[in-house]
Coordinates of C-alpha atoms in Angstrom, one line a residue:
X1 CA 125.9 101.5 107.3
X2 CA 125.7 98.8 105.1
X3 CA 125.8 98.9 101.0
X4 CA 125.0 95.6 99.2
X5 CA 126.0 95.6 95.5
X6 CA 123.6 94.9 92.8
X7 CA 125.6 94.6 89.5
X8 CA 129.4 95.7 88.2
X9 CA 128.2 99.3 87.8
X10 CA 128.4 100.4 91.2
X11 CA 124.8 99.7 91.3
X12 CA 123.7 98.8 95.4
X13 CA 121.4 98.6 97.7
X14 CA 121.1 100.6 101.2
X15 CA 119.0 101.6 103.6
X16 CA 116.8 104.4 102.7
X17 CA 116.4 106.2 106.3
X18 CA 115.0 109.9 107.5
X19 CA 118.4 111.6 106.9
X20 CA 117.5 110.9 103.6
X21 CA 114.5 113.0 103.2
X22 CA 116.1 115.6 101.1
X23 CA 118.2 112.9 98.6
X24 CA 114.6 111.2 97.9
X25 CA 112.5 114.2 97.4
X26 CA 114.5 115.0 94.4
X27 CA 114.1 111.4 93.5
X28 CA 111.0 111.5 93.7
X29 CA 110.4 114.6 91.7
X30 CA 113.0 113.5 88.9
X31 CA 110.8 110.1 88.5
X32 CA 107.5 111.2 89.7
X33 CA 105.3 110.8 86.4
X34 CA 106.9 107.3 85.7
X35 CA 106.5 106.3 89.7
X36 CA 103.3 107.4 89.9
X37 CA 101.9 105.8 86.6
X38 CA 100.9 102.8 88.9
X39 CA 102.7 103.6 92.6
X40 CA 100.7 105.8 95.6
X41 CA 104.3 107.1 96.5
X42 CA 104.8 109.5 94.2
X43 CA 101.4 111.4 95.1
X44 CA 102.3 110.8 98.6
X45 CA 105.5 112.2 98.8
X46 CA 105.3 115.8 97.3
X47 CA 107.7 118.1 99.6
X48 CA 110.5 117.9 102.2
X49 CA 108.1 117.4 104.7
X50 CA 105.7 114.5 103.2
X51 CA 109.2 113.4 102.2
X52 CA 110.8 112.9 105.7
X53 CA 107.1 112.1 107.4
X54 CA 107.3 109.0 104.9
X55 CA 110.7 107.4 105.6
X56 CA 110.3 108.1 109.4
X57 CA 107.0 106.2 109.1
X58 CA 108.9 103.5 107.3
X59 CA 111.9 104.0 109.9
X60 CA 108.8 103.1 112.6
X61 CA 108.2 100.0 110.9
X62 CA 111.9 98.8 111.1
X63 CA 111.3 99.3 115.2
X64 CA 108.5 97.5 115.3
X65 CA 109.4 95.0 112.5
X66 CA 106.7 95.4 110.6
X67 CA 108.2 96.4 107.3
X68 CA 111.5 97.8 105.7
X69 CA 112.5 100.1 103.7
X70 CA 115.6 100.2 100.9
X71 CA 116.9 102.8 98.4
X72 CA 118.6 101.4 94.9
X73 CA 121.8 103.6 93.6
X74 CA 123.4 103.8 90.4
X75 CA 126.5 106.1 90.8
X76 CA 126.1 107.3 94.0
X77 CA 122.4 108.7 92.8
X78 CA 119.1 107.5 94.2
X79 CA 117.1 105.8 91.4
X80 CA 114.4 103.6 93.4
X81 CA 114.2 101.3 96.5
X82 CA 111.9 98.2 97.2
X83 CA 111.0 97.5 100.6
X84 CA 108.6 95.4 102.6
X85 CA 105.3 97.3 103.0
X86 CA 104.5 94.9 105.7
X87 CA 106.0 92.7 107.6
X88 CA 103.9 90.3 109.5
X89 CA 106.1 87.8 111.9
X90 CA 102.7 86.3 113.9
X91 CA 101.6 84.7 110.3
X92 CA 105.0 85.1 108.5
X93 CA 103.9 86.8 105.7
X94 CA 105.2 89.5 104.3
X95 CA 104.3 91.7 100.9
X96 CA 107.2 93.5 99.1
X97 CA 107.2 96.0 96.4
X98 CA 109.4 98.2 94.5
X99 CA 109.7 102.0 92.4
X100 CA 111.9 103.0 90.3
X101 CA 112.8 105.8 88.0
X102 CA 113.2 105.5 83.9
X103 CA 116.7 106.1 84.0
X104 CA 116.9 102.6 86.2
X105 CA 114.2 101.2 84.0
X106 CA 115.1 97.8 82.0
X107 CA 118.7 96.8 83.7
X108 CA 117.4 94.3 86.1
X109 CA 117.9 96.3 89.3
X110 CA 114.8 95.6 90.9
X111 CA 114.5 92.3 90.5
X112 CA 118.4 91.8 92.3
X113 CA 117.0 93.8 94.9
X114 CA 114.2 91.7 95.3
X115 CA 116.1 88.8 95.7
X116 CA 118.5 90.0 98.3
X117 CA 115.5 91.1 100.8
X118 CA 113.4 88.2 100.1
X119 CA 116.4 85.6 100.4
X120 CA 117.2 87.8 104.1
X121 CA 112.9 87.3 104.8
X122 CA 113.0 83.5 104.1
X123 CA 116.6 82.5 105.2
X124 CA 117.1 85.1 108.2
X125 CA 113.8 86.0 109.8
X126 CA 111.6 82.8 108.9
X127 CA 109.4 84.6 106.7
X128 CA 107.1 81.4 104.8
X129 CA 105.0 83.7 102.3
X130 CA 106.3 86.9 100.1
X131 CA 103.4 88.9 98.4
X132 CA 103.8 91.3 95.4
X133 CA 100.9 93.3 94.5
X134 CA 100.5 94.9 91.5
X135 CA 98.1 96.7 89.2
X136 CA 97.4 94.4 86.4
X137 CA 97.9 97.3 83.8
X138 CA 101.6 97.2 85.7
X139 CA 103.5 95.0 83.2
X140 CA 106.5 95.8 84.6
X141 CA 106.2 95.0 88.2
X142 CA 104.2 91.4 87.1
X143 CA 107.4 90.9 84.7
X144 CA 109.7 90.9 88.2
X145 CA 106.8 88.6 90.5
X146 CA 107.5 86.4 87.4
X147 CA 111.2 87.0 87.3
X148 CA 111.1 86.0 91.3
X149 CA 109.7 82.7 90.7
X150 CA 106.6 84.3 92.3
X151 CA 103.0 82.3 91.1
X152 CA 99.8 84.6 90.8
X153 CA 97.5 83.7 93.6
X154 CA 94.8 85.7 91.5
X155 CA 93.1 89.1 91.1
X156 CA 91.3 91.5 92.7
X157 CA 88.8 92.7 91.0
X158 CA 88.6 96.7 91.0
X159 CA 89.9 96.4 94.7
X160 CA 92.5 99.9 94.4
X161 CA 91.1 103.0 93.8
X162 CA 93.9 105.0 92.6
X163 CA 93.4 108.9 91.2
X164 CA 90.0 108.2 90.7
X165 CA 89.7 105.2 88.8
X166 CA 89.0 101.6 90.7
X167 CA 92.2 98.8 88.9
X168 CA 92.4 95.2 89.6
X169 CA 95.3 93.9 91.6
X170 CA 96.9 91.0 90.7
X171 CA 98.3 88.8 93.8
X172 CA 101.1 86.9 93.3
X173 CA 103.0 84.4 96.0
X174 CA 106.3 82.7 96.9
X175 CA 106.9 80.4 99.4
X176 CA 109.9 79.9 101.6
X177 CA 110.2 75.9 100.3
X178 CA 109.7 77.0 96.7
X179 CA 112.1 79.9 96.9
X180 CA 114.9 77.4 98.7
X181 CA 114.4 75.3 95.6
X182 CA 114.5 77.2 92.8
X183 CA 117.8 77.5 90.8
X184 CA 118.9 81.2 90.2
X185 CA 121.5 80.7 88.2
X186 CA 122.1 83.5 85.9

């Protein structure tokens, strides 16, 4: 297995896989107010069960390339994972996204992440397009599309239903030529 180091804190990033279930369940529950303020997942996993039925699903999509999944820890603890919710090599496109916990919250985590498996989409599979969708109520997940260089295609109006209220999503884009030319210098 491979670990891919975010920051000098022993932050990294893995793969988050079935074996797993148990580790992210209690993720989820430590986190599950703050994940769920904006993210399905923490409605969708609720037990041991849910838990391991949703990485094998994502486990399924690695097969079949057709999206990926990654856990983010800080001191050998899960804290949150971003992942491709699809991966679409026929149109190239893919549309990544990201959780995290509030102990993880504010130390730039995601966004590192985010650039390692975008920079793998564009430079190692030939990936052209990277979506990020995001509630517009979602400051923080806008602040990392922003952070990624990422420009916002535009909104869709009332388009999520989410714990019974309809939210607009905001789109927002980057595109292998524009992500090859951008300077990420610290």
């Amino acid at each position: 297995m491979y670990a891919i180091s975010l920051d000098d804190e022993g932050s990294e990033l893995r793969p988050l896989e079935p074996w797993r279930a148990e580790e992210f369940l209690e993720h989820m529950d430590r986190g599950r107010e703050f994940i769920g303020r904006f993210v399905g997942l923490a409605d969708a996993v609720t037990d041991l069960d849910s838990s391991r039925r949703f990485l094998q699903g994502y486990a399924h999509k690695a097969a079949n390339d057709t999206g990926r999944l990654y856990g983010i820890w800080t001191g050998g603890e899960l804290v949150g994972g971003v992942l491709f919710r699809t991966f679409d090599m026929r149109f190239r496109v893919a549309e990544a996204g990201c959780w995290l916990e509030p102990s993880a919250a504010g130390r730039g985590l995601v966004t590192r992440a985010c650039r390692v498996i975008i920079d793998w989409a564009f430079e190692e599979r030939g990936i052209h397009r990277v979506e990020w969708h995001a509630a517009s109520g979602n400051a923080a997940s806008i602040a990392v599309a922003r952070r990624l260089g990422m420009s916002r295609d535009g909104v869709l109006r009332e388009s999520y239903p989410y714990r019974g209220e309809r939210h607009d999503m905001e789109v927002w884009s980057v595109l292998a030529p524009e992500w090859r030319a951008a300077d990420r210098t610290p």
